[in-house]
XYZ file of C-alpha atoms in Angstrom:
66
model
C -19.256 42.178 35.757
C -22.409 40.853 34.136
C -22.540 37.783 31.928
C -23.199 40.045 28.935
C -20.084 42.114 29.687
C -17.989 38.975 30.054
C -19.227 37.606 26.741
C -18.621 40.954 25.015
C -15.035 41.025 26.263
C -14.477 37.430 25.185
C -15.816 38.238 21.722
C -13.409 41.168 21.418
C -10.507 38.884 22.345
C -11.689 36.276 19.844
C -11.694 38.874 17.081
C -8.224 40.074 18.084
C -6.824 36.538 18.068
C -8.415 35.498 14.768
C -5.492 36.650 12.548
C -3.014 35.086 14.992
C -4.862 31.765 14.784
C -4.829 31.941 10.995
C -1.090 32.605 11.032
C -0.478 29.711 13.412
C -2.547 27.388 11.196
C -0.390 28.346 8.229
C 2.853 27.830 10.159
C 1.697 24.474 11.511
C 0.757 23.326 8.034
C 4.075 24.501 6.588
C 6.094 22.821 9.337
C 4.054 19.634 9.124
C 4.541 19.349 5.348
C 8.270 19.960 5.769
C 8.552 17.381 8.539
C 9.468 20.047 11.054
C 8.853 20.248 14.788
C 5.436 21.775 15.447
C 5.515 21.590 19.254
C 6.231 25.303 19.863
C 3.477 26.351 17.476
C 1.076 23.809 19.005
C 1.760 25.293 22.445
C 1.349 28.840 21.114
C -1.929 27.948 19.405
C -3.302 26.403 22.611
C -2.327 29.529 24.547
C -4.223 31.601 21.980
C -7.277 29.380 22.443
C -7.030 29.809 26.211
C -6.816 33.624 26.078
C -10.517 33.919 26.982
C -9.969 31.887 30.172
C -7.674 34.477 31.768
C -7.930 38.133 32.732
C -10.340 39.616 30.220
C -9.387 43.203 31.066
C -5.636 42.698 30.810
C -4.958 39.527 28.793
C -1.472 38.110 28.581
C -0.896 37.302 24.937
C 1.536 34.450 24.295
C 4.834 35.081 22.555
C 4.940 33.889 18.974
C 7.552 31.179 18.343
C 10.573 32.338 16.408
């Protein structure tokens, strides 16, 4: 795989994760303001950030905290 192909695949993943990152930001803010535990959402958000470090052809998306 060429560098251009790798970057293209990473960009696709970044676009796919964008709404998930926005949702996690909102949940973290809500929990933080309420004094709630943000650790599960922090872990989820980091896993979303790391999605471009794994298998670009078959990414393993993290499970959203309940």
